[in-house]
XYZ file of C-alpha atoms in Angstrom:
462
model
C 92.664 278.716 104.621
C 96.033 277.148 105.268
C 99.593 278.066 106.214
C 102.800 276.170 106.923
C 104.975 277.598 109.664
C 108.592 276.965 110.626
C 109.293 277.140 114.382
C 112.967 277.230 115.447
C 114.598 275.852 118.575
C 116.404 278.083 121.038
C 119.405 277.746 123.288
C 120.394 279.841 126.310
C 123.860 281.302 125.819
C 123.595 282.658 129.346
C 120.923 281.878 131.945
C 120.996 283.620 135.317
C 118.236 282.762 137.787
C 117.668 285.695 140.132
C 114.731 284.970 142.420
C 111.401 283.203 142.670
C 108.376 285.424 142.116
C 105.082 285.407 143.975
C 103.330 284.036 140.873
C 105.549 280.928 140.949
C 107.776 281.959 138.048
C 111.420 282.971 138.439
C 113.051 286.276 137.636
C 115.791 285.566 135.121
C 118.318 287.301 132.943
C 119.223 285.349 129.869
C 120.660 285.602 126.409
C 118.469 283.442 124.216
C 119.560 282.435 120.750
C 117.456 280.963 117.930
C 119.116 278.156 115.974
C 118.460 276.390 112.679
C 116.658 273.340 114.060
C 112.978 273.528 113.190
C 109.613 271.977 113.830
C 106.983 272.563 111.156
C 103.279 273.269 111.627
C 100.626 272.817 108.985
C 97.663 274.932 110.119
C 94.255 274.760 108.456
C 91.187 276.802 109.383
C 87.771 276.253 107.877
C 84.410 277.606 108.900
C 82.456 274.774 107.353
C 83.191 271.707 105.298
C 81.695 272.195 101.846
C 80.150 269.184 100.112
C 81.139 269.201 96.450
C 78.899 268.284 93.516
C 79.333 268.440 89.772
C 76.442 269.245 87.476
C 77.011 265.910 85.747
C 76.400 264.122 89.081
C 73.009 265.726 89.628
C 69.717 264.231 88.413
C 68.242 265.737 85.255
C 65.115 267.888 85.603
C 63.070 268.109 82.407
C 60.400 270.458 83.765
C 57.914 267.813 84.925
C 58.003 268.492 88.688
C 55.695 265.621 89.654
C 57.761 263.097 87.725
C 60.996 264.542 89.083
C 59.719 264.402 92.679
C 58.842 260.733 92.239
C 62.284 259.888 90.901
C 63.971 261.768 93.761
C 61.749 259.989 96.298
C 62.600 256.618 94.763
C 66.319 257.449 94.902
C 66.063 258.494 98.559
C 64.184 255.333 99.549
C 66.632 253.081 97.711
C 69.805 254.742 98.974
C 69.040 256.337 102.332
C 65.731 255.511 103.976
C 66.087 253.741 107.359
C 69.860 254.185 107.314
C 71.869 256.018 109.975
C 74.169 259.019 109.554
C 76.690 259.966 112.254
C 77.057 263.666 113.004
C 80.117 264.603 115.149
C 78.032 266.548 117.710
C 74.560 265.030 117.480
C 75.574 261.405 117.042
C 73.215 259.004 115.263
C 70.581 260.503 112.971
C 68.043 258.257 111.261
C 66.945 258.928 107.689
C 63.182 258.382 107.615
C 60.452 258.842 105.011
C 59.325 262.109 106.619
C 62.680 263.607 105.599
C 62.122 263.331 101.860
C 58.487 264.414 102.114
C 59.370 267.635 103.939
C 62.386 268.285 101.723
C 60.242 268.079 98.580
C 57.775 270.484 100.159
C 60.386 273.136 100.971
C 62.615 273.009 97.858
C 62.518 273.728 94.161
C 63.978 271.193 91.748
C 67.530 272.601 91.657
C 67.954 272.414 95.429
C 66.091 269.116 95.630
C 68.820 267.531 93.508
C 71.216 267.936 96.434
C 69.449 265.069 98.218
C 71.792 262.643 96.439
C 74.449 263.505 99.054
C 72.211 264.102 102.072
C 74.426 261.806 104.158
C 77.508 263.936 103.404
C 75.586 267.169 103.983
C 74.518 266.008 107.456
C 77.925 264.585 108.405
C 79.725 267.814 107.522
C 77.110 270.321 108.680
C 77.829 272.795 111.472
C 75.642 272.497 114.556
C 73.938 275.849 115.194
C 71.571 275.169 118.098
C 68.046 274.054 118.928
C 64.557 275.202 118.161
C 61.582 274.199 120.284
C 58.699 272.362 118.656
C 55.725 274.411 117.495
C 53.224 274.293 120.342
C 50.484 271.697 119.920
C 51.299 271.282 116.221
C 53.822 268.465 116.057
C 52.981 265.783 118.556
C 55.826 263.790 120.067
C 58.703 266.004 118.895
C 60.637 267.474 121.807
C 62.797 269.879 119.812
C 64.530 270.488 116.512
C 68.306 270.572 116.071
C 69.466 273.072 113.474
C 72.460 272.349 111.242
C 74.052 274.580 108.622
C 75.673 273.085 105.503
C 77.307 274.318 102.328
C 76.986 272.679 98.919
C 79.383 273.481 96.087
C 78.069 272.819 92.569
C 81.017 273.444 90.259
C 81.956 276.551 92.252
C 78.436 277.804 92.965
C 77.894 277.806 96.752
C 74.454 277.024 98.170
C 73.721 277.512 101.888
C 71.367 275.033 103.501
C 69.571 274.835 106.817
C 69.111 271.207 107.842
C 66.514 270.450 110.488
C 66.741 267.327 112.649
C 63.758 266.376 114.814
C 64.134 264.671 118.182
C 61.508 262.528 119.867
C 61.614 259.694 122.389
C 62.929 257.364 119.681
C 65.930 259.533 118.807
C 66.972 262.056 116.180
C 65.621 261.993 112.629
C 66.343 263.890 109.439
C 63.397 266.258 108.902
C 64.230 268.480 105.917
C 66.646 270.947 104.421
C 65.977 274.274 102.786
C 67.952 277.169 101.374
C 68.917 279.620 104.120
C 71.955 281.801 104.747
C 73.830 281.523 108.031
C 73.468 285.287 108.487
C 69.737 284.773 109.074
C 70.509 282.800 112.234
C 70.449 285.952 114.336
C 68.891 286.887 117.611
C 65.581 287.239 115.786
C 65.377 283.507 115.154
C 64.198 280.887 117.579
C 67.581 279.165 117.596
C 69.001 278.733 121.077
C 72.569 280.023 121.178
C 73.401 279.427 124.835
C 76.596 277.588 125.637
C 75.008 275.368 128.281
C 72.498 273.529 126.124
C 72.584 269.854 127.107
C 72.030 267.149 124.501
C 69.636 264.787 126.227
C 71.176 261.488 125.196
C 74.836 262.519 125.406
C 74.799 264.348 128.748
C 77.439 266.888 127.831
C 77.667 270.628 127.483
C 77.823 271.897 123.947
C 78.316 275.351 122.584
C 76.236 275.486 119.400
C 78.827 277.713 117.757
C 81.895 276.179 119.355
C 85.260 275.940 117.647
C 86.818 272.567 117.001
C 90.584 272.088 117.340
C 92.214 268.909 116.050
C 95.901 268.077 116.511
C 97.974 265.387 114.846
C 101.642 264.835 114.151
C 104.599 262.545 113.602
C 105.780 262.143 117.211
C 104.625 259.645 119.832
C 106.257 261.705 122.593
C 103.716 264.526 122.726
C 99.961 264.565 123.443
C 97.498 265.624 120.773
C 94.814 266.870 123.136
C 93.977 269.916 125.260
C 97.177 269.528 127.303
C 99.356 270.394 124.308
C 100.520 274.022 124.222
C 99.546 274.169 120.551
C 95.918 273.395 121.455
C 95.993 275.969 124.243
C 97.462 278.595 121.906
C 94.810 277.965 119.249
C 92.013 278.097 121.818
C 93.364 281.301 123.373
C 93.736 282.942 119.964
C 90.188 282.104 118.838
C 88.726 283.436 122.080
C 90.772 286.645 121.986
C 89.824 287.246 118.339
C 86.176 286.379 119.091
C 86.130 283.810 116.288
C 83.407 281.158 116.458
C 82.363 278.184 114.413
C 85.795 277.301 113.028
C 87.430 273.937 112.558
C 91.174 274.242 113.208
C 93.452 271.390 112.161
C 97.141 271.515 113.073
C 99.719 268.920 112.064
C 102.918 269.087 114.143
C 106.063 267.776 112.504
C 108.541 267.359 115.361
C 112.258 267.618 114.708
C 113.203 269.444 117.919
C 113.646 266.935 120.778
C 110.900 266.934 123.424
C 111.498 268.094 127.030
C 115.027 269.027 126.047
C 115.519 272.650 127.119
C 115.233 273.774 123.486
C 111.770 275.407 123.712
C 110.224 273.061 121.155
C 106.766 273.198 122.730
C 106.929 276.945 123.283
C 108.064 277.506 119.718
C 105.159 275.388 118.436
C 102.702 277.419 120.523
C 104.198 280.698 119.317
C 103.993 279.418 115.742
C 100.326 278.600 116.273
C 99.552 282.148 117.423
C 101.538 283.626 114.546
C 100.114 281.272 111.923
C 96.482 281.686 112.930
C 96.887 285.449 112.940
C 98.243 285.254 109.385
C 95.334 283.035 108.291
C 92.835 285.511 109.746
C 94.589 288.469 108.088
C 96.257 289.868 111.229
C 93.001 290.185 113.147
C 95.103 290.758 116.288
C 97.862 293.338 116.600
C 101.463 292.363 117.265
C 101.145 293.578 120.860
C 98.024 291.444 121.351
C 99.840 288.366 120.027
C 102.723 289.047 122.412
C 100.248 289.502 125.259
C 98.784 286.063 124.534
C 102.302 284.639 124.351
C 103.105 286.085 127.788
C 100.013 284.438 129.240
C 101.163 281.039 128.022
C 104.801 280.897 129.067
C 108.082 282.625 129.714
C 109.825 282.053 126.393
C 107.005 282.313 123.831
C 107.732 285.980 123.175
C 111.307 285.106 122.342
C 110.167 282.284 120.068
C 108.022 284.756 118.128
C 110.928 287.152 117.543
C 113.961 284.841 117.503
C 117.439 286.104 116.730
C 119.576 286.927 119.759
C 117.771 288.579 122.651
C 118.549 289.602 126.196
C 115.476 288.434 128.100
C 114.497 289.693 131.534
C 111.668 289.458 134.085
C 110.440 285.863 133.679
C 111.763 285.816 130.117
C 109.051 287.746 128.316
C 110.806 291.141 128.119
C 113.154 291.242 125.130
C 116.031 293.393 123.948
C 117.607 292.437 120.619
C 121.386 292.303 120.371
C 123.887 291.142 117.781
C 126.228 288.182 118.071
C 128.729 286.721 115.644
C 127.537 283.837 113.475
C 128.193 280.657 115.405
C 128.445 276.985 114.538
C 126.549 275.021 117.168
C 126.323 271.314 117.890
C 123.465 270.121 120.099
C 123.394 266.729 121.793
C 120.248 265.387 123.470
C 120.319 262.061 125.374
C 117.442 260.114 123.810
C 116.224 258.558 127.041
C 116.661 261.518 129.360
C 113.917 264.081 129.891
C 113.974 266.989 132.353
C 111.046 269.337 132.793
C 111.521 273.026 133.493
C 109.561 272.482 136.708
C 112.098 269.933 137.950
C 115.092 272.061 136.995
C 113.829 275.162 138.798
C 112.766 273.169 141.856
C 116.302 271.780 142.147
C 117.663 275.309 141.855
C 115.325 276.533 144.614
C 116.417 273.688 146.904
C 120.068 274.530 146.275
C 119.505 278.217 146.996
C 117.666 277.348 150.217
C 120.441 274.966 151.276
C 123.237 277.498 150.875
C 121.153 280.271 152.393
C 120.649 278.083 155.455
C 124.382 277.402 155.762
C 125.261 281.033 155.740
C 123.072 283.939 154.728
C 126.163 286.059 154.479
C 127.997 283.726 152.113
C 124.988 282.438 150.169
C 126.556 282.946 146.768
C 123.622 281.209 145.104
C 121.005 283.367 146.786
C 118.836 285.719 144.792
C 120.404 288.667 146.591
C 123.894 287.841 145.361
C 123.057 286.368 141.962
C 125.413 287.637 139.217
C 123.082 290.323 137.967
C 125.773 292.244 136.105
C 127.065 289.297 134.105
C 124.817 289.857 131.100
C 125.428 293.609 131.097
C 129.100 292.819 130.925
C 128.557 290.386 128.060
C 126.576 292.961 126.091
C 129.733 294.964 125.570
C 131.676 292.109 124.014
C 129.050 290.123 122.115
C 130.587 291.237 118.847
C 133.667 289.194 119.678
C 134.180 285.412 119.855
C 135.746 285.949 123.281
C 132.335 285.924 124.976
C 132.083 282.183 124.250
C 134.299 281.355 127.232
C 132.032 283.295 129.590
C 128.785 281.432 128.866
C 126.946 280.255 131.973
C 123.759 278.460 133.066
C 122.843 278.628 136.764
C 120.479 275.664 136.443
C 123.409 273.334 135.799
C 124.327 273.558 139.474
C 121.139 271.795 140.515
C 120.957 269.371 137.585
C 124.501 268.045 137.054
C 124.820 266.242 140.427
C 121.734 264.128 139.633
C 122.350 263.656 135.911
C 126.038 262.841 135.317
C 125.343 262.048 131.647
C 124.992 265.779 131.013
C 128.511 266.383 132.307
C 129.676 263.474 130.143
C 128.276 265.217 127.060
C 129.914 268.517 128.038
C 133.269 266.791 128.433
C 132.819 264.997 125.104
C 132.161 268.250 123.252
C 135.177 269.980 124.794
C 137.279 266.953 123.832
C 135.980 267.328 120.273
C 137.288 270.877 120.117
C 134.284 272.976 121.145
C 135.218 276.373 122.575
C 132.626 275.916 125.296
C 129.787 273.513 126.116
C 126.727 274.291 128.198
C 123.392 272.817 129.171
C 120.604 274.673 127.373
C 117.778 276.005 129.513
C 116.434 273.361 131.877
C 118.245 270.608 129.983
C 119.100 267.897 129.344
C 120.328 269.082 125.924
C 123.894 270.336 125.778
C 125.265 272.612 123.084
C 128.823 273.297 122.079
C 130.281 276.124 119.990
C 132.910 275.135 117.461
C 134.863 276.493 114.516
C 135.559 274.734 111.254
C 134.490 271.089 111.296
C 133.583 268.682 114.080
C 133.478 264.876 113.916
C 130.740 263.253 116.012
C 130.972 259.788 114.458
C 131.997 258.228 117.775
C 129.132 259.790 119.774
C 127.059 257.365 121.810
C 124.227 255.779 119.784
C 121.671 256.949 122.344
C 122.614 260.586 121.805
C 120.776 262.691 119.229
C 123.246 265.036 117.544
C 122.371 268.157 115.549
C 124.729 270.535 113.758
C 123.050 273.941 113.497
C 123.811 277.623 113.091
C 122.617 280.719 114.882
C 119.811 282.557 113.055
C 118.485 286.109 113.330
C 114.753 285.373 113.017
C 111.940 283.558 114.797
C 108.628 282.237 113.466
C 108.417 282.402 109.676
C 106.435 280.728 106.882
C 107.892 277.381 105.852
C 110.729 277.877 103.396
C 110.402 275.423 100.490
């Protein structure tokens, strides 16, 4: 199951910071606008990796079971015996003689043929849990580890239980046999607790845990649990009660990082949207938006896109219409500003002016320009609103980052009707008509010519 998702950047045409909330977020009023600068996500979800065979690959069985068993045993001893297979959860597994003996005992000839790829079956098998040793019957074995694998013989799927024994010398391949995953229910002896500890790895392991793998083309973002994409995938799987899936997400970054363009938020929103598509809309639209709200202030906007008046901490949306605009975005390559820093500077500025004079604290939450956006709503159908664009966060950022003002001045000089820092910065956008020549822009500025768009997350357009 796979989908490719296009996740657009956003700019803030207006951003008014009203007050800091008890939960640490800020009340804002903003007009957010999606623009035609996109990251792309390639999302894959698989329950199990299937090991493929062709009938031509498999040993021939002529009906003489004894002779066939001997040939299979000889093959196993020549190719596998005493070798080690690495399983992603269990680690090293030794292939011993007992493995082929038990496998022959529990399988008919057609299934026995699958032994020719026993290493691949073990490597790609899903870890299900543990089973305690039969009392007083198998001396020296502490427990059995149960794996579940799928074999594909020219389109015919065969389900296999693989049993790995563990004794004081380590883990050893014991046997496989035909068994459907659905039989691993509460009636079986398989332990399905999430706090089972593998003795030689000393880590907690959920036998039916999901696996999330991130990769991408950028060296400026992490590909681990700290990435919003990982968090979105994990949150989605838990909310949808999906277990035992391997999720692989490739992030193609085109939106600059830490730039005030919501690249990370858009990627996370795209992950929620894409996974829900893969799993046939297992969650409702309201549930997806609820997850988005849990993750950040602008994820709901990223899902919907277009032009939206956003209120509260940014998660409440009201769609409006604006004229089509030509936008140029400039991001200083070596300048990064986090939202946390931008809002902290705003809070310090508010506190400073409030201390000077509570009565004249024009930056205070009490006297913030709450009616500005309502006023703009009436004239958004006209180009005249361009001159009235505003971002409160500039007041705390510009004194410490003069390069942002330099970019604003450059864009005005180039004929832009207005230029403004987007979100928490440091990206600056300008609105222009006709053509604009940026050939003399500084080499350490990333420049993007984009247009306003009326949509959010969508499948990749090829």
